Amino acid sequence: MLGAVVVGVGTAGAVRIRDMLTPLAGNAAEKLTVQGFISRRKLDAHQDVKQISAEEAVSREDIHAAFICTENDSHEDFVRMFLQAGKHVCVEYPMALSYQAAVQLWDLAQKKGVVLHEEHIELLTEDYKQLKKEVEGKTLLEGSLHFAGGALKPGFGFLAFSGIARLSWLVDLFGELSVSAATFEEDAEQGYSKMTAQLLTSDSKPLTWIEERQAGLPRTKKINFVFDGFTLTQIPPAPRGTVGLFMQDLIHFSAKLSGQVSTEELDRERVRILHCLGLAQKIQELCKVK
Ligand code: NAD
């Protein structure tokens, strides 16, 4: 059995605890047992799991893995702390708010011989799987992905990082991208922000990625992908899967801990994650946002 600690008990952290308490039978996730959680607040117990300190978590020998479920701006420090202590880490995306930090974290994980896993549940949704099927084998001419949603809570970073899930979609669908331009508009009084990034595929086809945020804005994703002889204007609806998204991710992380994931797949994931973080950083630089 592998002991785990959950850092941050918000929406994601609470689901992590629940999933470890009731894992799907017959897979690697059954090997994980949650030994405690870390919170800034003084809480007695959460789903009957005890609160422990960060110092205790890094020093306990029965804790082998940490789930980092705090706001994005504290991911990097927690990931580093647990990697340095020789623990495996599963971090909610994005693992860091800069490309350089992410590279350092991967290097540290490799040096320590532990697993560093970044959650990407957006690639596990049935809608996305259906979209990927529709796109497969088609030649893209141009496209756009426009995400809108409510105001971002503090601590989630610049839009290119907080919205890395959308960028991961584009990279997973169309391969490596480059950034040709990016702009950022903000109306602080209205709590409005919008990022527009112009991307290019490896064969120079243009893709526009927009992230728009304002309090009360309904959460929507609009796509317009123009292929040779075919245009996709809607994400194909698909029925919900039977296994929850975080549970699927937990199974994937656990499979890595059990050595069930090939080196090629691990490399592919690392390359994709670092590529997306590199693009996000470039977009942030072009938007001249610190
Ligand atoms: P949230 O605001 O609900 O939870 C964050 C929690 O972390 C809060 O309870 C906060 O008090 C705690 N926290 C912050 N700093 C801490 C610290 N130093 N020590 C201990 N606890 C601390 O946010 P969320 O929606 O759960 O998102 C958390 C992470 O999960 C983010 O990185 C987000 O991108 C990712 N994520 C969330 C979802 C989702 O559906 N909510 C989906 C995918 C990824």
CSV table of C-alpha atoms and ligand atoms in Angstrom, one decimal:
chain,number,residue,atom,x,y,z
A,1,MET,CA,0.0,0.0,0.0
A,2,LEU,CA,1.1,3.6,-0.7
A,3,GLY,CA,0.1,6.3,1.8
A,4,ALA,CA,-1.0,9.7,0.5
A,5,VAL,CA,-1.6,13.2,1.7
A,6,VAL,CA,-3.9,15.8,0.1
A,7,VAL,CA,-2.9,19.4,0.2
A,8,GLY,CA,-5.8,21.9,0.0
A,9,VAL,CA,-9.3,20.7,0.7
A,10,GLY,CA,-11.4,22.8,-1.8
A,11,THR,CA,-13.4,21.3,-4.6
A,12,ALA,CA,-10.6,19.2,-6.1
A,13,GLY,CA,-9.0,18.2,-2.8
A,14,ALA,CA,-12.3,17.0,-1.4
A,15,VAL,CA,-12.8,14.8,-4.5
A,16,ARG,CA,-9.3,13.4,-4.2
A,17,ILE,CA,-10.0,12.3,-0.6
A,18,ARG,CA,-13.4,10.8,-1.5
A,19,ASP,CA,-11.9,8.9,-4.5
A,20,MET,CA,-9.1,7.5,-2.4
A,21,LEU,CA,-11.6,6.4,0.3
A,22,THR,CA,-13.8,4.7,-2.3
A,23,PRO,CA,-11.5,3.6,-5.2
A,24,LEU,CA,-12.8,1.8,-8.2
A,25,ALA,CA,-12.3,-1.9,-7.6
A,26,GLY,CA,-9.8,-3.9,-9.5
A,27,ASN,CA,-7.2,-1.3,-10.5
A,28,ALA,CA,-4.0,0.3,-9.2
A,29,ALA,CA,-5.8,3.1,-7.3
A,30,GLU,CA,-6.8,0.6,-4.7
A,31,LYS,CA,-3.1,0.7,-3.5
A,32,LEU,CA,-3.4,4.3,-2.4
A,33,THR,CA,-4.6,5.1,1.2
A,34,VAL,CA,-5.1,8.6,2.3
A,35,GLN,CA,-3.2,9.3,5.5
A,36,GLY,CA,-4.1,12.9,6.1
A,37,PHE,CA,-4.7,16.3,4.6
A,38,ILE,CA,-3.0,19.7,4.9
A,39,SER,CA,-5.0,22.9,5.2
A,40,ARG,CA,-4.3,26.5,6.2
A,41,ARG,CA,-7.5,26.4,8.2
A,42,LYS,CA,-7.7,24.5,11.5
A,43,LEU,CA,-10.1,21.7,10.7
A,44,ASP,CA,-10.6,18.6,12.8
A,45,ALA,CA,-11.3,16.0,10.2
A,46,HIS,CA,-12.5,15.9,6.6
A,47,GLN,CA,-14.5,12.8,5.5
A,48,ASP,CA,-13.0,11.2,8.7
A,49,VAL,CA,-9.4,11.9,7.5
A,50,LYS,CA,-7.1,13.7,9.9
A,51,GLN,CA,-5.5,17.1,9.4
A,52,ILE,CA,-1.7,16.9,9.6
A,53,SER,CA,1.1,19.5,9.2
A,54,ALA,CA,3.3,19.9,6.1
A,55,GLU,CA,6.3,19.0,8.3
A,56,GLU,CA,4.7,15.8,9.4
A,57,ALA,CA,3.7,14.9,5.8
A,58,VAL,CA,7.2,15.2,4.4
A,59,SER,CA,8.9,13.3,7.2
A,60,ARG,CA,6.4,10.4,7.6
A,61,GLU,CA,7.7,7.2,6.0
A,62,ASP,CA,4.1,5.9,5.5
A,63,ILE,CA,3.4,8.8,3.2
A,64,HIS,CA,4.7,8.1,-0.3
A,65,ALA,CA,2.7,10.5,-2.4
A,66,ALA,CA,1.2,14.0,-2.2
A,67,PHE,CA,-1.8,15.5,-4.1
A,68,ILE,CA,-1.5,19.2,-4.6
A,69,CYS,CA,-5.0,20.7,-4.8
A,70,THR,CA,-4.4,24.3,-3.8
A,71,GLU,CA,-4.8,27.4,-5.9
A,72,ASN,CA,-2.4,27.5,-8.9
A,73,ASP,CA,0.1,30.1,-7.4
A,74,SER,CA,1.2,27.7,-4.6
A,75,HIS,CA,1.6,24.6,-6.7
A,76,GLU,CA,5.2,25.1,-7.5
A,77,ASP,CA,6.4,25.4,-3.9
A,78,PHE,CA,4.4,22.4,-2.7
A,79,VAL,CA,5.5,20.2,-5.6
A,80,ARG,CA,9.1,21.1,-4.9
A,81,MET,CA,8.8,20.5,-1.2
A,82,PHE,CA,7.3,17.0,-1.7
A,83,LEU,CA,9.7,16.1,-4.5
A,84,GLN,CA,12.7,17.1,-2.4
A,85,ALA,CA,11.4,14.9,0.4
A,86,GLY,CA,11.4,12.0,-2.1
A,87,LYS,CA,7.6,11.8,-2.4
A,88,HIS,CA,5.6,11.1,-5.6
A,89,VAL,CA,3.5,14.1,-6.6
A,90,CYS,CA,0.1,14.4,-8.4
A,91,VAL,CA,-0.6,18.1,-9.0
A,92,GLU,CA,-3.7,19.7,-10.4
A,93,TYR,CA,-2.9,21.6,-13.5
A,94,PRO,CA,-0.9,23.8,-14.0
A,95,MET,CA,2.1,22.5,-12.0
A,96,ALA,CA,3.7,25.9,-12.0
A,97,LEU,CA,3.1,29.4,-13.4
A,98,SER,CA,6.3,29.5,-15.4
A,99,TYR,CA,7.9,27.2,-17.9
A,100,GLN,CA,11.3,27.4,-16.2
A,101,ALA,CA,9.8,26.3,-12.9
A,102,ALA,CA,8.1,23.3,-14.5
A,103,VAL,CA,11.4,22.3,-16.2
A,104,GLN,CA,13.1,22.4,-12.8
A,105,LEU,CA,10.4,20.4,-11.1
A,106,TRP,CA,10.6,17.6,-13.8
A,107,ASP,CA,14.4,17.6,-13.4
A,108,LEU,CA,14.0,17.3,-9.6
A,109,ALA,CA,11.5,14.4,-9.9
A,110,GLN,CA,13.9,12.6,-12.2
A,111,LYS,CA,16.9,13.2,-9.8
A,112,LYS,CA,14.8,11.8,-6.9
A,113,GLY,CA,13.5,8.9,-8.9
A,114,VAL,CA,9.8,9.7,-8.2
A,115,VAL,CA,6.7,10.2,-10.3
A,116,LEU,CA,5.5,13.8,-11.1
A,117,HIS,CA,2.1,13.7,-12.6
A,118,GLU,CA,0.0,16.7,-13.7
A,119,GLU,CA,-3.7,16.1,-13.7
A,120,HIS,CA,-5.5,16.8,-17.1
A,121,ILE,CA,-9.1,15.8,-16.6
A,122,GLU,CA,-10.1,17.9,-19.6
A,123,LEU,CA,-8.5,15.2,-21.9
A,124,LEU,CA,-10.6,12.5,-20.2
A,125,THR,CA,-14.1,13.9,-20.8
A,126,GLU,CA,-16.4,12.0,-23.1
A,127,ASP,CA,-17.1,15.3,-25.1
A,128,TYR,CA,-13.4,15.7,-25.7
A,129,LYS,CA,-12.9,12.1,-26.7
A,130,GLN,CA,-15.7,12.5,-29.2
A,131,LEU,CA,-14.2,15.7,-30.5
A,132,LYS,CA,-10.9,14.0,-31.0
A,133,LYS,CA,-12.5,11.3,-33.0
A,134,GLU,CA,-14.2,13.8,-35.3
A,135,VAL,CA,-10.9,15.7,-35.8
A,136,GLU,CA,-8.7,12.7,-36.4
A,137,GLY,CA,-7.4,12.3,-39.9
A,138,LYS,CA,-8.8,15.7,-41.1
A,139,THR,CA,-6.6,18.5,-42.5
A,140,LEU,CA,-7.1,21.7,-40.5
A,141,LEU,CA,-7.2,24.9,-42.5
A,142,GLU,CA,-7.9,27.3,-39.6
A,143,GLY,CA,-9.7,27.3,-36.3
A,144,SER,CA,-10.7,29.0,-33.1
A,145,LEU,CA,-11.5,28.0,-29.5
A,146,HIS,CA,-13.3,30.6,-27.4
A,147,PHE,CA,-13.7,29.9,-23.7
A,148,ALA,CA,-15.8,32.2,-21.5
A,149,GLY,CA,-16.5,31.9,-17.8
A,150,GLY,CA,-17.0,33.6,-14.5
A,151,ALA,CA,-14.4,35.7,-12.7
A,152,LEU,CA,-11.3,33.9,-11.8
A,153,LYS,CA,-10.6,33.5,-8.1
A,154,PRO,CA,-7.4,35.1,-6.8
A,155,GLY,CA,-4.3,32.8,-7.0
A,156,PHE,CA,-5.1,31.1,-10.3
A,157,GLY,CA,-2.5,33.0,-12.4
A,158,PHE,CA,-2.6,34.7,-15.8
A,159,LEU,CA,-5.3,33.5,-18.2
A,160,ALA,CA,-2.9,31.5,-20.4
A,161,PHE,CA,-2.0,29.4,-17.3
A,162,SER,CA,-5.4,29.2,-15.6
A,163,GLY,CA,-6.8,28.2,-19.0
A,164,ILE,CA,-4.1,25.6,-19.8
A,165,ALA,CA,-6.8,23.0,-20.2
A,166,ARG,CA,-8.0,24.7,-23.4
A,167,LEU,CA,-4.5,24.9,-24.7
A,168,SER,CA,-4.0,21.2,-23.9
A,169,TRP,CA,-7.0,20.5,-26.1
A,170,LEU,CA,-5.5,22.4,-29.0
A,171,VAL,CA,-2.1,20.8,-28.7
A,172,ASP,CA,-3.6,17.3,-28.2
A,173,LEU,CA,-5.8,17.8,-31.3
A,174,PHE,CA,-3.4,19.6,-33.7
A,175,GLY,CA,0.1,18.8,-32.4
A,176,GLU,CA,2.9,21.3,-31.5
A,177,LEU,CA,2.0,24.9,-31.9
A,178,SER,CA,3.8,28.2,-32.0
A,179,VAL,CA,2.6,31.7,-30.8
A,180,SER,CA,2.5,34.4,-33.5
A,181,ALA,CA,0.8,37.2,-31.4
A,182,ALA,CA,-1.2,37.7,-28.2
A,183,THR,CA,-3.2,40.5,-26.7
A,184,PHE,CA,-4.8,41.1,-23.3
A,185,GLU,CA,-7.7,43.5,-22.5
A,186,GLU,CA,-8.8,44.3,-19.0
A,187,ASP,CA,-11.4,46.4,-17.3
A,188,ALA,CA,-10.6,46.1,-13.7
A,189,GLU,CA,-13.7,48.1,-12.6
A,190,GLN,CA,-16.0,45.7,-14.4
A,191,GLY,CA,-13.9,42.7,-13.4
A,192,TYR,CA,-13.5,41.9,-17.1
A,193,SER,CA,-10.5,40.2,-18.8
A,194,LYS,CA,-9.8,38.8,-22.2
A,195,MET,CA,-6.8,37.1,-23.7
A,196,THR,CA,-6.5,36.5,-27.4
A,197,ALA,CA,-3.7,34.3,-28.7
A,198,GLN,CA,-2.8,33.7,-32.3
A,199,LEU,CA,-1.3,30.3,-32.7
A,200,LEU,CA,0.2,28.4,-35.7
A,201,THR,CA,0.2,24.7,-36.3
A,202,SER,CA,3.5,23.1,-37.5
A,203,ASP,CA,2.3,23.6,-41.1
A,204,SER,CA,1.4,27.2,-40.5
A,205,LYS,CA,-2.4,26.9,-40.2
A,206,PRO,CA,-3.8,29.7,-37.9
A,207,LEU,CA,-5.6,28.9,-34.6
A,208,THR,CA,-7.1,31.6,-32.4
A,209,TRP,CA,-7.5,30.9,-28.7
A,210,ILE,CA,-9.6,33.2,-26.6
A,211,GLU,CA,-10.1,33.2,-22.8
A,212,GLU,CA,-12.7,35.6,-21.5
A,213,ARG,CA,-13.7,36.1,-17.9
A,214,GLN,CA,-16.2,38.2,-16.0
A,215,ALA,CA,-18.4,37.7,-13.0
A,216,GLY,CA,-21.6,36.1,-14.1
A,217,LEU,CA,-20.4,35.1,-17.6
A,218,PRO,CA,-21.9,31.7,-18.3
A,219,ARG,CA,-19.3,29.0,-18.8
A,220,THR,CA,-19.1,28.2,-22.5
A,221,LYS,CA,-16.7,26.8,-25.0
A,222,LYS,CA,-17.2,27.7,-28.7
A,223,ILE,CA,-15.2,26.1,-31.4
A,224,ASN,CA,-14.9,26.7,-35.1
A,225,PHE,CA,-12.5,24.3,-36.8
A,226,VAL,CA,-12.4,24.6,-40.6
A,227,PHE,CA,-11.1,21.4,-42.3
A,228,ASP,CA,-10.6,20.6,-46.0
A,229,GLY,CA,-14.3,20.1,-47.0
A,230,PHE,CA,-15.8,20.2,-43.5
A,231,THR,CA,-16.4,22.6,-40.7
A,232,LEU,CA,-16.9,21.7,-37.0
A,233,THR,CA,-18.8,24.4,-35.1
A,234,GLN,CA,-19.9,22.5,-32.0
A,235,ILE,CA,-18.3,20.2,-29.5
A,236,PRO,CA,-20.1,17.0,-30.2
A,237,PRO,CA,-22.3,16.1,-27.2
A,238,ALA,CA,-21.5,12.7,-25.6
A,239,PRO,CA,-23.1,11.0,-22.6
A,240,ARG,CA,-21.2,11.2,-19.4
A,241,GLY,CA,-18.8,8.3,-18.7
A,242,THR,CA,-19.5,5.9,-15.8
A,243,VAL,CA,-16.1,6.6,-14.1
A,244,GLY,CA,-15.6,10.1,-12.7
A,245,LEU,CA,-12.9,12.3,-14.3
A,246,PHE,CA,-10.8,12.6,-11.1
A,247,MET,CA,-11.1,8.9,-10.5
A,248,GLN,CA,-9.8,8.2,-14.1
A,249,ASP,CA,-6.9,10.6,-13.3
A,250,LEU,CA,-6.3,8.8,-10.0
A,251,ILE,CA,-6.1,5.5,-11.8
A,252,HIS,CA,-3.7,6.9,-14.3
A,253,PHE,CA,-1.4,8.3,-11.5
A,254,SER,CA,-1.6,5.0,-9.6
A,255,ALA,CA,-0.7,3.1,-12.7
A,256,LYS,CA,2.4,5.3,-13.0
A,257,LEU,CA,3.3,4.5,-9.4
A,258,SER,CA,3.0,0.8,-10.1
A,259,GLY,CA,5.2,1.0,-13.2
A,260,GLN,CA,2.3,0.2,-15.5
A,261,VAL,CA,2.8,3.2,-17.8
A,262,SER,CA,5.5,2.9,-20.5
A,263,THR,CA,8.5,5.2,-20.7
A,264,GLU,CA,7.3,6.4,-24.1
A,265,GLU,CA,3.9,7.4,-22.7
A,266,LEU,CA,5.5,9.2,-19.8
A,267,ASP,CA,7.8,11.1,-22.2
A,268,ARG,CA,4.9,12.0,-24.4
A,269,GLU,CA,3.0,13.5,-21.5
A,270,ARG,CA,6.0,15.4,-20.2
A,271,VAL,CA,6.7,16.8,-23.6
A,272,ARG,CA,3.1,17.9,-24.1
A,273,ILE,CA,2.8,19.5,-20.6
A,274,LEU,CA,6.1,21.4,-21.0
A,275,HIS,CA,5.2,22.5,-24.5
A,276,CYS,CA,1.8,23.9,-23.3
A,277,LEU,CA,3.5,25.7,-20.4
A,278,GLY,CA,6.1,27.1,-22.8
A,279,LEU,CA,3.3,28.4,-25.0
A,280,ALA,CA,1.5,29.9,-22.0
A,281,GLN,CA,4.6,31.7,-20.9
A,282,LYS,CA,5.2,33.1,-24.4
A,283,ILE,CA,1.6,34.3,-24.6
A,284,GLN,CA,1.9,36.0,-21.2
A,285,GLU,CA,5.1,37.7,-22.3
A,286,LEU,CA,3.4,39.0,-25.5
A,287,CYS,CA,0.5,40.2,-23.4
A,288,LYS,CA,3.1,42.1,-21.3
A,289,VAL,CA,1.5,40.8,-18.1
A,290,LYS,CA,3.7,40.0,-15.1
B,1,NAD,P1,-10.6,25.7,-4.4
B,1,NAD,O1,-10.5,27.2,-4.2
B,1,NAD,O2,-12.0,25.1,-4.2
B,1,NAD,O3,-9.6,25.0,-3.4
B,1,NAD,C1,-8.3,25.4,-3.1
B,1,NAD,C2,-8.1,25.0,-1.6
B,1,NAD,O4,-6.7,25.1,-1.3
B,1,NAD,C3,-8.8,25.9,-0.7
B,1,NAD,O5,-9.6,25.2,0.2
B,1,NAD,C4,-7.7,26.7,0.0
B,1,NAD,O6,-8.0,27.0,1.3
B,1,NAD,C5,-6.6,25.6,0.0
B,1,NAD,N1,-5.3,26.2,0.1
B,1,NAD,C6,-4.7,27.2,-0.5
B,1,NAD,N2,-3.5,27.4,-0.2
B,1,NAD,C7,-3.2,26.5,0.8
B,1,NAD,C8,-2.0,26.2,1.6
B,1,NAD,N3,-0.9,27.0,1.5
B,1,NAD,N4,-2.1,25.1,2.4
B,1,NAD,C9,-3.2,24.4,2.5
B,1,NAD,N5,-4.3,24.6,1.8
B,1,NAD,C10,-4.3,25.7,0.9
B,1,NAD,O7,-10.1,25.4,-5.8
B,1,NAD,P2,-10.3,24.1,-6.7
B,1,NAD,O8,-11.4,24.3,-7.7
B,1,NAD,O9,-10.4,22.9,-5.8
B,1,NAD,O10,-9.0,24.1,-7.5
B,1,NAD,C11,-7.8,23.6,-6.9
B,1,NAD,C12,-6.8,23.2,-8.1
B,1,NAD,O11,-7.5,22.1,-8.8
B,1,NAD,C13,-6.5,24.3,-9.1
B,1,NAD,O12,-5.2,24.1,-9.5
B,1,NAD,C14,-7.4,24.0,-10.2
B,1,NAD,O13,-6.9,24.4,-11.4
B,1,NAD,C15,-7.5,22.5,-10.2
B,1,NAD,N6,-8.6,21.9,-10.8
B,1,NAD,C16,-9.9,22.0,-10.3
B,1,NAD,C17,-11.0,21.5,-10.9
B,1,NAD,C18,-12.4,21.6,-10.4
B,1,NAD,O14,-13.3,21.0,-11.0
B,1,NAD,N7,-12.6,22.3,-9.3
B,1,NAD,C19,-10.8,20.7,-12.1
B,1,NAD,C20,-9.5,20.6,-12.6
B,1,NAD,C21,-8.4,21.2,-11.9
